[in-house]
Coordinates of C-alpha atoms in Angstrom, one line a residue:
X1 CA 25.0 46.9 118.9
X2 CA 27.9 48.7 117.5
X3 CA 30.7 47.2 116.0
X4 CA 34.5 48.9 116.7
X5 CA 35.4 49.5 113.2
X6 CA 33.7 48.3 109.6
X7 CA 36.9 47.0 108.4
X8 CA 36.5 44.6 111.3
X9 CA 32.7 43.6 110.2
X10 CA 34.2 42.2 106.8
X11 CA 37.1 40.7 108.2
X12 CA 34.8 38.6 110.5
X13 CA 32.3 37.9 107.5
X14 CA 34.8 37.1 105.2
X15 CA 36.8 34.2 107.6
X16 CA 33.6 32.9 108.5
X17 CA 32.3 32.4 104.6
X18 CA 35.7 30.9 103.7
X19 CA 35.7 28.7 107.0
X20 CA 32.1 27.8 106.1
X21 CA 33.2 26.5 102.3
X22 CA 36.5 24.7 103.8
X23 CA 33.9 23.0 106.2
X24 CA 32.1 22.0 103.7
X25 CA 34.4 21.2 101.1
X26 CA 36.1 18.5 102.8
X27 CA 32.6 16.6 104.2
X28 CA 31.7 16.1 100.8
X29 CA 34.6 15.2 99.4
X30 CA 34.8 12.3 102.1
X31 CA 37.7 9.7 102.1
X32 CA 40.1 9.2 98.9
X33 CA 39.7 6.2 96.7
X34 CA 36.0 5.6 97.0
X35 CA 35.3 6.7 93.7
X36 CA 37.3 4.7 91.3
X37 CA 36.3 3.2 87.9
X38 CA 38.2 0.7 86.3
X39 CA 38.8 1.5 82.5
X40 CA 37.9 -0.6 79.7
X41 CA 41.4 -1.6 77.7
X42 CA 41.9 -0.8 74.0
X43 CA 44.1 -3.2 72.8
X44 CA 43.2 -5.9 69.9
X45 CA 41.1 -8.5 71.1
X46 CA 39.9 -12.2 69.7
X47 CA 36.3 -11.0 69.2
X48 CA 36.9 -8.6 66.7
X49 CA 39.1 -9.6 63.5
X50 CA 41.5 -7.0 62.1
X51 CA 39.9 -4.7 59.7
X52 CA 41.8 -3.0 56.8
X53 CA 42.4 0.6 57.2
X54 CA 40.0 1.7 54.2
X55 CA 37.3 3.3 55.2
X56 CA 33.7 1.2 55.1
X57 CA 30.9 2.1 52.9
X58 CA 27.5 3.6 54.9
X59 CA 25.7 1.4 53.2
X60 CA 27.6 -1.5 54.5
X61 CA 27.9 -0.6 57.8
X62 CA 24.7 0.2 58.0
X63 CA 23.4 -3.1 56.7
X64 CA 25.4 -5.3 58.8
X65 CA 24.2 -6.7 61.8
X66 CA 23.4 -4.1 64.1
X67 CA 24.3 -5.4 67.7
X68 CA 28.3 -5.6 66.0
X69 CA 30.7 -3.2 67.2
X70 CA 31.7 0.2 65.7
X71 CA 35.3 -0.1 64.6
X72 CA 37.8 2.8 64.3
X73 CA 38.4 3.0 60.9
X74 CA 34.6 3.4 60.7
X75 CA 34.5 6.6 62.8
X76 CA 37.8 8.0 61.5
X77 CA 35.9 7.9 58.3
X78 CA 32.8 9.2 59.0
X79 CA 34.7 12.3 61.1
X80 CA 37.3 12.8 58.1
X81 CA 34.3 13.2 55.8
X82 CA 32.2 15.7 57.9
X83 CA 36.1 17.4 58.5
X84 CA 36.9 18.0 55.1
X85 CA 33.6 19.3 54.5
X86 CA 33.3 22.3 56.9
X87 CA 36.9 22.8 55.7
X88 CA 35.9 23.6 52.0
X89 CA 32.8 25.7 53.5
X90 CA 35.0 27.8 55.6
X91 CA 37.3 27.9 52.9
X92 CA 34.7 29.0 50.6
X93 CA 33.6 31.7 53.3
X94 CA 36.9 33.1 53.5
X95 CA 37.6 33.5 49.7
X96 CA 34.6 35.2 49.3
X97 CA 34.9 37.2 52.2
X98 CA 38.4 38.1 50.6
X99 CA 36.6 39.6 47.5
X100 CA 33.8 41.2 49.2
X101 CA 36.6 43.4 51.3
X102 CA 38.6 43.7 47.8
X103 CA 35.4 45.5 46.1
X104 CA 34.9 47.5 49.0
X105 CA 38.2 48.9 49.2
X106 CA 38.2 49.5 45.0
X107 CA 34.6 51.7 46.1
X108 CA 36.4 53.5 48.1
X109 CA 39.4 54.2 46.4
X110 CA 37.3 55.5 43.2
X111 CA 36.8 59.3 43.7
X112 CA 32.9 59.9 43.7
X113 CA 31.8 62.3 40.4
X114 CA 30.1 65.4 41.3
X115 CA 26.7 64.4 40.1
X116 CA 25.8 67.0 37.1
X117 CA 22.8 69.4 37.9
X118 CA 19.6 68.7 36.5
X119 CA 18.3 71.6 34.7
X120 CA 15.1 71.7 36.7
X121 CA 17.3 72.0 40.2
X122 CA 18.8 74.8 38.6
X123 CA 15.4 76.8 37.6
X124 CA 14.3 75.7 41.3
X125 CA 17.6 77.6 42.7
X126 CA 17.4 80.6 40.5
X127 CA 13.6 81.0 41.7
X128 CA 14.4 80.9 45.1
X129 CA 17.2 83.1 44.5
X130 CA 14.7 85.9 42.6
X131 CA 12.5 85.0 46.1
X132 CA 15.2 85.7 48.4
X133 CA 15.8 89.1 46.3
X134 CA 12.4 90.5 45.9
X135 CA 11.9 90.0 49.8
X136 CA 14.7 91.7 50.8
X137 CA 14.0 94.5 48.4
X138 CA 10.0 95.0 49.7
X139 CA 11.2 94.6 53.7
X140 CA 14.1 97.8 53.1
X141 CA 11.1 99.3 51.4
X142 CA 9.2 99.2 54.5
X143 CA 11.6 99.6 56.2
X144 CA 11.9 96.6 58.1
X145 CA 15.5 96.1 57.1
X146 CA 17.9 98.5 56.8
X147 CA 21.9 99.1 56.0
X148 CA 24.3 97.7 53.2
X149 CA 21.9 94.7 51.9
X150 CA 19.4 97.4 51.8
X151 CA 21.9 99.9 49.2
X152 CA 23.8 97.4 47.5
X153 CA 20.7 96.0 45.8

C-alpha cells in the first residue's frame, strides 16, 4: 500500500496519538469532586496549652512523654538551629573561596624570574654545540654536505 504523500502519514499519526491521550485523559480523570480531603484546621485548641515562644531544650523534649504533640515553637527551633548552621558553613566556604581566587590572581600577576642556568646545563649545551660542529665539519669533508655551512666554518 502506498500512501499519497508522507506529510499525510504524520498528519494521520499525529491526530490519532493526541486523540488517543485526550481519550484517555478524560476516562481516568472521571467525574469532579470524588477526590476531596477535608483538611485538618490549625487554630488553638483546648488540648494543647499555650506555649511560650522560647525555644525548648532537646533534652526536654525529648524526655517528655512521647505520644504528646510536636509544637511549633519546637520545630521553628530545631530548623533555626540547622539554618544558621549551613549558613556559617557556606559563609565559611565563600570567604575562603574569596582568598583562594585573591592568591591566584597575586600568582599571576607576579612576573615569573627567568630561572638562572645551572652551570652543568651550560657544559651540556656547549658539548652539544662542539657535537653539532665537529659533524658538520667531517660530513663537508666527505663531502656529504656542501655550500656556505661548509666555508664559513
Amino acid at each position: 500500500m502506498r500512501f499519497p504523500t508522507p506529510r499525510l502519514l504524520v498528519t494521520g499519526v499525529v491526530l490519532g496519538a493526541l486523540s488517543t491521550t485526550t481519550a484517555t485523559a478524560v476516562t481516568l480523570t472521571g467525574a469532579a469532586g470524588e477526590g476531596e480531603v477535608a483538611l485538618p484546621g490549625f487554630g488553638p485548641s483546648a488540648a494543647t496549652p499555650d506555649v511560650a515562644m522560647t525555644p525548648p531544650s532537646p533534652v526536654a523534649a525529648h524526655s517528655a512523654d512521647p505520644m504528646a504533640p510536636v509544637t511549633g515553637s519546637q520545630i521553628a527551633a530545631l530548623a533555626i538551629g540547622s539554618a544558621q548552621d549551613r549558613a556559617s558553613t557556606l559563609i565559611d566556604a565563600q570567604r575562603q573561596a574569596a582568598a583562594e581566587q585573591e592568591e591566584a590572581t597575586a600568582q599571576r600577576e607576579t612576573p615569573a624570574r627567568p630561572r638562572p642556568e645551572q652551570p652543568r646545563v651550560q657544559r651540556d649545551r656547549e658539548q652539544m654545540r662542539e657535537d653539532l660542529r665537529s659533524g658538520i665539519r667531517e660530513a663537508c669533508s666527505r663531502g656529504y654536505l656542501e655550500g656556505p655551512i661548509c666555508r664559513a666554518g
